[in-house]
Short mmCIF file of C-alpha atoms and ligand atoms in Angstrom, two decimals:
data_model
loop_
_atom_site.label_atom_id
_atom_site.label_comp_id
_atom_site.label_asym_id
_atom_site.label_seq_id
_atom_site.Cartn_x
_atom_site.Cartn_y
_atom_site.Cartn_z
CA MET A 1 -30.77 -31.67 -0.07
CA LYS A 2 -29.21 -28.23 0.29
CA LEU A 3 -26.07 -27.56 -1.66
CA LYS A 4 -22.96 -26.33 0.20
CA PRO A 5 -22.17 -22.61 -0.22
CA HIS A 6 -19.10 -23.11 -2.37
CA TRP A 7 -21.08 -25.35 -4.75
CA GLN A 8 -23.79 -22.74 -5.01
CA MET A 9 -21.12 -20.12 -5.71
CA LEU A 10 -19.42 -22.27 -8.34
CA ILE A 11 -22.70 -22.90 -10.10
CA ALA A 12 -23.50 -19.13 -9.98
CA LEU A 13 -20.06 -18.47 -11.44
CA VAL A 14 -20.56 -20.89 -14.44
CA ALA A 15 -24.13 -19.78 -15.01
CA ALA A 16 -23.09 -16.11 -14.98
CA THR A 17 -20.18 -16.86 -17.40
CA LEU A 18 -22.69 -18.54 -19.84
CA LEU A 19 -25.25 -15.76 -19.56
CA GLY A 20 -22.52 -13.15 -20.05
CA ILE A 21 -21.39 -14.92 -23.23
CA ILE A 22 -25.01 -15.13 -24.54
CA LEU A 23 -25.66 -11.37 -23.74
CA ARG A 24 -22.47 -10.34 -25.65
CA SER A 25 -23.89 -11.93 -28.81
CA MET A 26 -27.05 -9.73 -28.51
CA ASP A 27 -27.69 -6.18 -29.53
CA HIS A 28 -26.09 -3.83 -27.00
CA SER A 29 -29.12 -1.48 -26.58
CA SER A 30 -31.44 -4.34 -25.80
CA VAL A 31 -29.24 -5.76 -22.99
CA ALA A 32 -27.77 -2.55 -21.58
CA GLY A 33 -30.56 -2.18 -18.92
CA LEU A 34 -30.06 -5.73 -17.79
CA ILE A 35 -26.32 -5.27 -17.43
CA ASP A 36 -26.97 -2.11 -15.46
CA PHE A 37 -29.22 -4.09 -13.13
CA PHE A 38 -26.68 -6.79 -12.50
CA GLN A 39 -24.08 -4.12 -11.82
CA PHE A 40 -26.37 -2.60 -9.29
CA VAL A 41 -27.08 -5.90 -7.52
CA GLY A 42 -23.29 -6.76 -7.57
CA ASN A 43 -22.42 -3.34 -6.05
CA LEU A 44 -25.04 -3.84 -3.36
CA PHE A 45 -23.50 -7.21 -2.45
CA MET A 46 -20.00 -5.62 -2.30
CA ALA A 47 -21.39 -2.86 -0.09
CA LEU A 48 -22.89 -5.45 2.27
CA LEU A 49 -19.59 -7.10 2.66
CA LYS A 50 -17.80 -3.84 3.13
CA MET A 51 -20.44 -2.54 5.56
CA ILE A 52 -19.18 -4.92 8.27
CA ILE A 53 -15.54 -4.39 7.87
CA VAL A 54 -14.83 -1.55 10.20
CA PRO A 55 -16.68 -3.05 13.26
CA LEU A 56 -15.28 -6.54 12.37
CA VAL A 57 -11.69 -5.43 12.03
CA ALA A 58 -11.74 -3.17 15.05
CA SER A 59 -13.48 -5.69 17.31
CA SER A 60 -11.38 -8.69 16.26
CA VAL A 61 -8.09 -6.89 16.48
CA ILE A 62 -8.93 -5.54 19.91
CA VAL A 63 -10.27 -8.91 21.30
CA GLY A 64 -7.29 -10.77 19.67
CA ILE A 65 -4.56 -8.48 21.01
CA ALA A 66 -6.26 -7.87 24.42
CA SER A 67 -6.19 -11.60 24.98
CA LEU A 68 -2.36 -11.70 24.42
CA HIS A 69 -1.78 -10.44 27.97
CA GLY A 70 1.13 -8.09 27.37
CA VAL A 71 3.34 -6.63 24.62
CA LYS A 72 5.77 -9.50 24.54
CA GLY A 73 3.32 -11.91 22.79
CA PHE A 74 2.37 -9.19 20.58
CA GLY A 75 5.94 -8.39 19.46
CA ARG A 76 6.60 -12.02 18.69
CA LEU A 77 3.45 -12.31 16.54
CA LEU A 78 4.22 -9.17 14.70
CA GLY A 79 7.77 -10.27 13.92
CA LYS A 80 6.75 -13.64 12.60
CA THR A 81 3.89 -12.19 10.57
CA ALA A 82 5.95 -9.46 9.02
CA GLY A 83 8.67 -11.99 8.23
CA PHE A 84 6.29 -14.36 6.55
CA TYR A 85 4.60 -11.69 4.51
CA ALA A 86 7.98 -10.26 3.29
CA LEU A 87 9.25 -13.75 2.37
CA THR A 88 6.25 -14.81 0.37
CA SER A 89 5.82 -11.49 -1.54
CA PHE A 90 9.51 -11.60 -2.40
CA LEU A 91 9.17 -15.25 -3.72
CA ALA A 92 6.14 -14.18 -5.75
CA ILE A 93 7.90 -11.19 -7.33
CA CYS A 94 11.03 -13.22 -8.15
CA LEU A 95 8.80 -15.79 -9.85
CA GLY A 96 7.00 -13.09 -11.91
CA LEU A 97 10.35 -11.52 -12.81
CA MET A 98 11.72 -14.79 -14.01
CA LEU A 99 8.67 -15.69 -16.18
CA VAL A 100 8.33 -12.28 -17.80
CA ASN A 101 12.02 -12.38 -18.81
CA VAL A 102 11.73 -15.87 -20.13
CA ILE A 103 8.35 -15.61 -21.92
CA GLU A 104 8.88 -11.99 -23.06
CA PRO A 105 5.19 -11.27 -23.68
CA GLY A 106 6.01 -7.63 -24.85
CA LEU A 107 8.46 -8.73 -27.60
CA LYS A 108 8.02 -10.27 -31.02
CA ASP A 109 11.01 -11.87 -32.64
CA GLY A 110 13.21 -10.26 -30.02
CA GLN A 111 11.96 -6.67 -30.86
CA ALA A 112 9.37 -4.55 -29.09
CA ASN A 113 5.89 -5.70 -30.21
CA GLU A 114 4.62 -2.73 -32.18
CA ALA A 115 1.11 -4.16 -32.56
CA ILE A 116 0.66 -4.05 -28.81
CA ALA A 117 2.13 -0.49 -28.54
CA LYS A 118 -0.46 0.53 -31.27
CA ALA A 119 -3.29 -1.29 -29.51
CA PHE A 120 -2.30 0.64 -26.35
CA THR A 121 -2.44 4.00 -28.04
CA SER A 122 -5.56 3.49 -30.04
CA HIS A 123 -7.43 2.51 -26.91
CA GLU A 124 -9.76 5.26 -25.74
CA ALA A 125 -9.76 6.14 -22.04
CA ASN A 126 -13.04 6.28 -20.20
CA GLU A 127 -13.77 8.53 -17.26
CA ALA A 128 -12.98 6.05 -14.58
CA ALA A 129 -9.53 5.29 -16.09
CA LEU A 130 -8.78 9.02 -16.28
CA ASP A 131 -9.72 9.44 -12.62
CA LYS A 132 -7.32 6.56 -11.73
CA VAL A 133 -4.52 8.17 -13.80
CA GLU A 134 -5.09 11.50 -11.91
CA MET A 135 -4.94 9.68 -8.56
CA ALA A 136 -1.78 7.81 -9.55
CA LYS A 137 -0.14 11.09 -10.66
CA GLN A 138 -0.82 12.64 -7.34
CA ARG A 139 0.58 9.77 -5.44
CA GLY A 140 3.43 9.32 -7.83
CA ALA A 141 4.54 12.95 -7.15
CA ASP A 142 4.97 12.10 -3.46
CA GLU A 143 6.49 8.69 -3.86
CA GLN A 144 9.32 8.96 -6.27
CA LYS A 145 11.86 6.86 -4.47
CA PRO A 146 11.59 3.61 -2.52
CA PHE A 147 12.41 5.61 0.57
CA ASP A 148 9.40 7.92 -0.09
CA GLN A 149 7.20 4.87 -0.55
CA LEU A 150 8.27 3.73 2.91
CA LYS A 151 7.61 7.06 4.35
CA GLY A 152 4.17 7.16 2.68
CA PHE A 153 3.46 3.78 4.32
CA PHE A 154 4.15 5.01 7.79
CA LEU A 155 2.21 8.22 7.26
CA ARG A 156 -0.79 6.13 6.15
CA MET A 157 -0.31 3.87 9.20
CA VAL A 158 -0.65 6.52 11.91
CA PRO A 159 -4.07 8.13 11.31
CA PRO A 160 -4.44 11.73 12.49
CA ASN A 161 -8.14 11.12 12.50
CA ILE A 162 -9.43 7.64 13.22
CA PHE A 163 -12.81 8.16 11.71
CA ALA A 164 -11.29 9.36 8.42
CA ALA A 165 -9.01 6.25 8.51
CA ALA A 166 -12.04 3.97 9.08
CA SER A 167 -13.86 5.53 6.14
CA SER A 168 -11.04 5.28 3.61
CA ASN A 169 -12.03 2.71 0.98
CA GLY A 170 -9.97 -0.48 1.45
CA GLN A 171 -7.15 1.20 3.36
CA MET A 172 -7.41 -0.37 6.84
CA LEU A 173 -3.94 0.27 7.95
CA GLY A 174 -4.79 3.34 10.18
CA LEU A 175 -7.81 1.51 11.67
CA ILE A 176 -5.68 -1.60 12.47
CA PHE A 177 -2.83 0.52 14.00
CA PHE A 178 -5.37 2.43 16.23
CA SER A 179 -7.05 -0.82 17.24
CA ILE A 180 -3.71 -2.35 18.19
CA CYS A 181 -2.79 0.70 20.19
CA PHE A 182 -6.15 0.58 21.92
CA ALA A 183 -5.84 -3.07 22.76
CA VAL A 184 -2.27 -2.64 24.04
CA GLY A 185 -3.56 0.20 26.21
CA MET A 186 -6.19 -2.23 27.54
CA THR A 187 -3.63 -4.85 28.50
CA ARG A 188 -1.75 -2.28 30.59
CA LEU A 189 -4.73 -1.70 32.90
CA PRO A 190 -5.91 -3.99 35.59
CA LEU A 191 -8.36 -6.61 34.27
CA GLU A 192 -11.32 -5.55 36.43
CA ARG A 193 -11.07 -2.01 34.92
CA VAL A 194 -11.19 -3.24 31.32
CA LYS A 195 -13.46 -6.30 31.62
CA PRO A 196 -16.64 -4.37 30.52
CA LEU A 197 -14.83 -3.16 27.45
CA ARG A 198 -13.52 -6.58 26.60
CA ASP A 199 -16.96 -8.05 26.98
CA LEU A 200 -18.48 -5.34 24.75
CA PHE A 201 -15.95 -5.89 21.96
CA GLU A 202 -16.36 -9.66 22.21
CA SER A 203 -20.10 -9.23 21.78
CA ILE A 204 -19.63 -6.84 18.79
CA ASN A 205 -17.30 -9.36 17.26
CA GLU A 206 -19.78 -12.18 17.62
CA VAL A 207 -22.56 -10.18 16.12
CA MET A 208 -20.37 -9.25 13.12
CA ILE A 209 -19.56 -13.07 12.59
CA THR A 210 -23.28 -13.81 12.64
CA LEU A 211 -23.88 -11.09 10.11
CA THR A 212 -21.11 -12.52 7.90
CA HIS A 213 -22.96 -15.83 7.85
CA THR A 214 -26.16 -14.12 6.79
CA ILE A 215 -24.33 -12.18 4.06
CA MET A 216 -22.69 -15.38 2.81
CA ALA A 217 -26.03 -16.90 2.32
CA LEU A 218 -26.56 -14.19 -0.32
CA SER A 219 -23.24 -14.79 -1.98
CA PRO A 220 -24.47 -16.97 -4.97
CA ILE A 221 -26.63 -14.08 -5.95
CA GLY A 222 -23.92 -11.57 -5.39
CA VAL A 223 -21.40 -13.71 -7.38
CA PHE A 224 -23.84 -14.11 -10.30
CA ALA A 225 -24.55 -10.39 -10.41
CA LEU A 226 -20.83 -9.48 -10.34
CA ILE A 227 -19.69 -11.93 -12.99
CA VAL A 228 -22.29 -11.31 -15.77
CA PRO A 229 -21.16 -7.75 -16.41
CA VAL A 230 -17.45 -8.81 -16.18
CA ILE A 231 -17.87 -11.37 -18.96
CA TYR A 232 -20.11 -9.01 -20.91
CA ASN A 233 -17.63 -6.16 -20.83
CA THR A 234 -14.50 -8.29 -21.41
CA GLY A 235 -13.07 -8.52 -24.73
CA GLY A 236 -12.29 -6.61 -27.89
CA GLU A 237 -9.09 -6.50 -29.85
CA LEU A 238 -6.93 -5.26 -27.00
CA PHE A 239 -7.86 -8.41 -25.10
CA LEU A 240 -6.69 -10.60 -28.05
CA SER A 241 -3.45 -8.76 -28.60
CA LEU A 242 -2.59 -9.18 -24.91
CA GLY A 243 -3.02 -12.98 -24.92
CA LYS A 244 0.64 -13.73 -24.26
CA TYR A 245 0.71 -11.20 -21.42
CA PHE A 246 -2.41 -12.77 -19.88
CA GLY A 247 -0.88 -16.15 -20.17
CA THR A 248 2.31 -15.04 -18.36
CA VAL A 249 0.44 -13.44 -15.55
CA LEU A 250 -1.97 -16.33 -15.04
CA LEU A 251 0.91 -18.91 -15.29
CA ALA A 252 2.94 -17.01 -12.58
CA LEU A 253 -0.07 -16.59 -10.41
CA GLY A 254 -1.01 -20.30 -10.87
CA ILE A 255 2.57 -21.54 -9.99
CA HIS A 256 2.59 -19.27 -6.90
CA LEU A 257 -0.86 -20.55 -5.74
CA PHE A 258 -0.59 -24.18 -6.55
CA VAL A 259 3.10 -24.94 -6.12
CA ILE A 260 5.00 -22.34 -4.06
CA MET A 261 2.49 -21.61 -1.37
CA PRO A 262 1.54 -25.28 -0.85
CA LEU A 263 5.24 -26.09 -0.46
CA VAL A 264 5.71 -23.20 1.98
CA ILE A 265 2.86 -24.30 4.25
CA ARG A 266 3.89 -28.03 4.00
CA PHE A 267 7.52 -27.27 5.00
CA LEU A 268 7.03 -24.44 7.51
CA ALA A 269 3.95 -25.81 9.25
CA ASN A 270 3.37 -29.38 8.09
CA VAL A 271 -0.11 -28.43 6.95
CA ASN A 272 -1.79 -30.51 4.25
CA PRO A 273 -2.11 -28.01 1.37
CA TRP A 274 -5.07 -29.80 -0.05
CA ALA A 275 -6.98 -29.61 3.20
CA HIS A 276 -6.09 -26.00 3.52
CA PHE A 277 -7.43 -25.23 -0.02
CA ARG A 278 -10.60 -27.01 1.03
CA ALA A 279 -10.95 -25.03 4.15
CA MET A 280 -10.47 -21.71 2.34
CA LYS A 281 -12.55 -22.60 -0.82
CA THR A 282 -15.44 -20.20 0.03
CA ALA A 283 -13.02 -17.32 0.69
CA LEU A 284 -11.14 -18.02 -2.52
CA LEU A 285 -14.38 -17.90 -4.50
CA THR A 286 -15.43 -14.73 -2.82
CA ALA A 287 -12.00 -13.09 -3.52
CA PHE A 288 -12.21 -14.24 -7.17
CA SER A 289 -15.78 -12.89 -7.63
CA THR A 290 -15.34 -9.51 -5.81
CA ALA A 291 -11.68 -8.74 -6.77
CA SER A 292 -11.30 -7.17 -3.35
CA SER A 293 -9.31 -8.59 -0.43
CA SER A 294 -10.92 -6.16 1.97
CA ALA A 295 -14.41 -7.11 0.99
CA THR A 296 -13.50 -10.78 1.31
CA LEU A 297 -12.05 -10.31 4.79
CA PRO A 298 -15.18 -11.28 6.84
CA VAL A 299 -15.32 -14.57 4.73
CA THR A 300 -11.55 -15.16 5.14
CA MET A 301 -11.88 -14.69 8.83
CA ARG A 302 -14.78 -17.06 9.04
CA CYS A 303 -13.09 -19.82 6.97
CA ILE A 304 -9.78 -19.67 8.74
CA GLN A 305 -11.44 -20.04 12.24
CA GLU A 306 -14.30 -22.32 11.47
CA GLU A 307 -12.97 -24.54 8.71
CA ALA A 308 -9.18 -24.48 9.44
CA GLY A 309 -9.32 -24.18 13.22
CA VAL A 310 -7.05 -21.19 13.74
CA SER A 311 -7.66 -19.33 16.95
CA LYS A 312 -9.33 -15.95 17.04
CA LYS A 313 -6.17 -14.48 18.51
CA THR A 314 -3.96 -15.47 15.55
CA ALA A 315 -6.64 -14.89 12.90
CA SER A 316 -7.58 -11.52 14.09
CA PHE A 317 -3.96 -10.42 14.06
CA THR A 318 -2.71 -11.84 10.86
CA LEU A 319 -5.80 -11.55 8.50
CA PRO A 320 -6.81 -7.91 8.78
CA LEU A 321 -3.10 -6.90 8.52
CA GLY A 322 -2.69 -9.34 5.64
CA ALA A 323 -5.67 -8.10 3.71
CA THR A 324 -4.08 -4.62 3.84
CA VAL A 325 -0.35 -5.13 3.52
CA ASN A 326 0.28 -8.60 2.16
CA MET A 327 -0.48 -9.01 -1.45
CA ASP A 328 1.58 -11.83 -3.13
CA GLY A 329 -0.50 -11.75 -6.28
CA THR A 330 -0.43 -8.00 -6.58
CA ALA A 331 3.30 -7.79 -6.07
CA LEU A 332 3.91 -10.47 -8.71
CA TYR A 333 1.56 -8.68 -11.11
CA GLU A 334 3.14 -5.29 -10.63
CA CYS A 335 6.52 -6.74 -11.47
CA VAL A 336 5.26 -8.58 -14.66
CA ALA A 337 3.25 -5.57 -15.85
CA VAL A 338 6.08 -3.10 -15.51
CA ILE A 339 8.61 -5.25 -17.33
CA PHE A 340 5.96 -6.05 -19.92
CA VAL A 341 5.34 -2.38 -20.56
CA ALA A 342 9.12 -1.73 -20.76
CA GLN A 343 9.37 -4.55 -23.40
CA VAL A 344 6.53 -3.05 -25.45
CA MET A 345 8.07 0.39 -25.30
CA GLY A 346 11.46 -0.94 -26.44
CA VAL A 347 13.21 -0.11 -23.18
CA ASP A 348 16.03 -2.54 -22.33
CA MET A 349 16.12 -2.96 -18.58
CA SER A 350 19.39 -3.53 -16.93
CA PHE A 351 19.81 -5.84 -13.95
CA THR A 352 19.91 -2.80 -11.55
CA ALA A 353 16.76 -1.38 -13.19
CA GLN A 354 14.99 -4.68 -12.67
CA PHE A 355 16.22 -4.94 -9.11
CA MET A 356 14.71 -1.48 -8.40
CA VAL A 357 11.43 -2.74 -9.93
CA VAL A 358 11.50 -5.71 -7.50
CA ILE A 359 12.09 -3.44 -4.49
CA SER A 360 9.44 -1.05 -5.61
CA ALA A 361 6.90 -3.87 -6.19
CA LEU A 362 7.60 -5.09 -2.71
CA LEU A 363 7.13 -1.70 -1.13
CA THR A 364 4.21 -0.45 -3.17
CA SER A 365 2.30 -3.81 -2.84
CA VAL A 366 2.14 -3.04 0.85
CA GLY A 367 0.46 0.33 0.19
CA VAL A 368 -2.07 -1.07 -2.37
CA ALA A 369 -5.61 -0.90 -1.05
CA GLY A 370 -7.63 -4.20 -1.07
CA ILE A 371 -10.09 -2.98 -3.72
CA PRO A 372 -10.51 -3.75 -7.44
CA SER A 373 -7.71 -2.57 -9.72
CA ALA A 374 -5.84 -0.79 -6.94
CA SER A 375 -2.48 -2.05 -8.15
CA LEU A 376 -2.74 -0.07 -11.37
CA VAL A 377 -1.83 3.03 -9.33
CA ALA A 378 1.38 1.31 -8.14
CA ILE A 379 2.25 0.17 -11.60
CA PHE A 380 1.93 3.75 -12.88
CA ILE A 381 4.22 4.97 -9.99
CA ILE A 382 6.92 2.30 -10.81
CA LEU A 383 6.67 3.04 -14.60
CA THR A 384 7.21 6.75 -14.07
CA ASN A 385 9.95 6.31 -11.40
CA SER A 386 11.79 3.90 -13.76
CA ASN A 387 11.50 6.44 -16.64
CA ILE A 388 9.60 3.95 -18.89
CA PRO A 389 7.62 6.05 -21.37
CA GLY A 390 3.92 5.73 -22.06
CA ALA A 391 2.98 5.13 -18.39
CA GLU A 392 -0.39 6.86 -18.87
CA THR A 393 -1.47 5.10 -22.04
CA ALA A 394 -0.37 1.78 -20.64
CA MET A 395 -2.20 2.24 -17.51
CA VAL A 396 -5.48 3.07 -19.32
CA ALA A 397 -5.22 0.13 -21.60
CA LEU A 398 -4.26 -2.41 -18.84
CA LEU A 399 -7.23 -1.07 -16.80
CA ALA A 400 -9.59 -1.84 -19.62
CA VAL A 401 -8.62 -5.62 -19.46
CA ASP A 402 -7.78 -5.83 -15.85
CA ARG A 403 -10.80 -7.45 -14.27
CA LEU A 404 -9.97 -11.13 -14.91
CA LEU A 405 -6.29 -10.78 -13.80
CA ASP A 406 -7.56 -8.71 -10.81
CA MET A 407 -9.91 -11.47 -9.76
CA THR A 408 -7.15 -13.97 -10.00
CA ARG A 409 -4.51 -12.06 -8.21
CA THR A 410 -7.02 -11.15 -5.42
CA ALA A 411 -7.63 -14.81 -4.82
CA VAL A 412 -3.86 -15.34 -4.64
CA ASN A 413 -3.59 -12.39 -2.14
CA VAL A 414 -6.23 -13.96 0.11
CA PHE A 415 -4.72 -17.39 -0.07
CA GLY A 416 -1.38 -15.87 1.05
CA ASP A 417 -2.93 -14.29 4.00
CA SER A 418 -4.59 -17.51 5.01
CA CYS A 419 -1.30 -19.38 4.70
CA ALA A 420 0.35 -16.85 6.96
CA ALA A 421 -2.41 -17.44 9.57
CA ILE A 422 -2.09 -21.19 9.53
CA VAL A 423 1.71 -21.14 9.69
CA ILE A 424 1.72 -18.65 12.56
CA ALA A 425 -0.98 -20.56 14.36
CA LYS A 426 1.06 -23.81 14.10
CA SER A 427 4.19 -21.98 15.27
CA GLU A 428 2.26 -20.73 18.33
CA GLY A 429 1.46 -24.42 19.23
CA GLU A 430 -2.18 -24.29 18.03
CA GLU A 431 -3.98 -27.42 17.09
CA VAL A 432 -5.29 -26.70 13.49
CA LEU A 433 -7.73 -28.85 11.54
CA THR A 434 -5.71 -29.16 8.28
CA THR A 435 -2.88 -31.33 9.18
N1 LIG B 501 -7.82 -6.15 -6.16
C1 LIG B 501 -6.59 -6.53 -5.41
C2 LIG B 501 -6.98 -6.90 -3.95
O1 LIG B 501 -8.01 -6.45 -3.46
C3 LIG B 501 -5.62 -5.43 -5.34
C4 LIG B 501 -4.99 -5.25 -6.70
O2 LIG B 501 -4.10 -5.94 -7.11
O3 LIG B 501 -5.48 -4.44 -7.52
O4 LIG B 501 -6.32 -7.62 -3.32
#
C-alpha cells in the first residue's frame, strides 16, 4: 500500500527532526559535509517549486480573470478579497498585541529583562544577517511613515518592467497586476479574437498543474532535506533565553490558526473547519517545511481546487494575491516582535505608539515577500520608525532563531489565504467540498 503524500511528509518531518538531534550531539567537523549536502538538496527542492511560479501565476490569473466576462465581476471579487484579507490580518494583529501585553515576554518582575538584552548584544552577526540589515536600512529610509509604506506598495504593484517584476524573489505583486491588466484587456476584445490566447494560457496552466503533481511526489525528500539543517542549526543560549517570547508567538499563532480562522470560515461561509484543514494539509506541511508562501503557492492552488473544490476562477484570483499580500501570521509576528523588543529595551509604549505599530504591521505585512525571514525587514522598519533603540542588534538576534517561528507563521499565512478562497467561493455560490 502506498502512503498518502501528507503521511510521507509527516514521516519525513519526524525522521528529519530525529536525525537533526542526533547530528547535533556529534562532532561538528564530522557532520558539516552532510549538513551542507542536505542544505543543497533542500535548496534544490525550493528552486523546483519556485521554478513554476511565474508561468503558474501568470496563466492562472489570466485564465481566471478572462473567464469573468467583464470588469464588474472582477471588481466584486477584488472588493470581497481585499476586505477579507484586511479583516483577518487585523484580527491576527490584535490577538498578538493582546498576548504580548498580557504575557510580557520581554520583562522580568515588571522590569526590562536585562539578560535578554545582554544575549542580544553578545550575539555575533553573520554575513547573511548583515545583508538583511543593509536591505532593511535601505527600505527603511524610503518608508518612514505609514503613508510612505502605502506609496511603496503601489510603486511595487505597477511594474515598469514586467520581466524584472517576474524575476524578483517572492514579490509577485507586479506580475499579478500585469496579468490582471492583460486579462481585463482580453475581456474587452471579441471572443473570436482572443480565443487562441485563452486556449494557450489554459494549456500552459494545465501543464504547470501537472508539473506541480510531479514536484509534490518529491516533497518527502525535500522536506527531509530542509528540516535536518534547521534542527541542527537551532539552539544555543539565545534560543533558551527567548523561551517566553517563543511561547507567546506560538500561542498567538496557534489561537489564530485553530480558533479564530475556523470560527471565521464557519460563520462567514458555513464551512466545516476540520474538513478544510484536511483538504489543505499538504499545503500546510509544505508551508511549514519551506517557510515560504510563494514556494508553497503551487501546492496551495492544487489543494484548494482538487481537495476543497474551489473553482479555478476564485482560486486563481485569491491565492496568488494572498500569497503576496495577505500574511496573518506575519502581521501578528511583527506586532509581537516589535513590542517585545520595546519591552527588552525598557521603552514604555503608550496606547498611541502601540496603535501606530498595529497600523504599520498591517501595512508592512502587505509588502513582505513570501520568502523565508522576509518579515524581519518589516520589523526593523517599524522599530526604527517607532524610535525603539537597538533595532539592528535585535534584528540580527531574532534572525538567528527565526526559522521555527518562520515555519509556523508561514503555515498560518497559507491557511489564511485558503480560508479567503473558500469564503469567497461560497459567497459566489460555488459548491465546495468542505461543508
Ligand atoms: N516566510 C513568510 C512567508 O513566506 C514571510 C515572513 O513572515 O517572513 O509567508
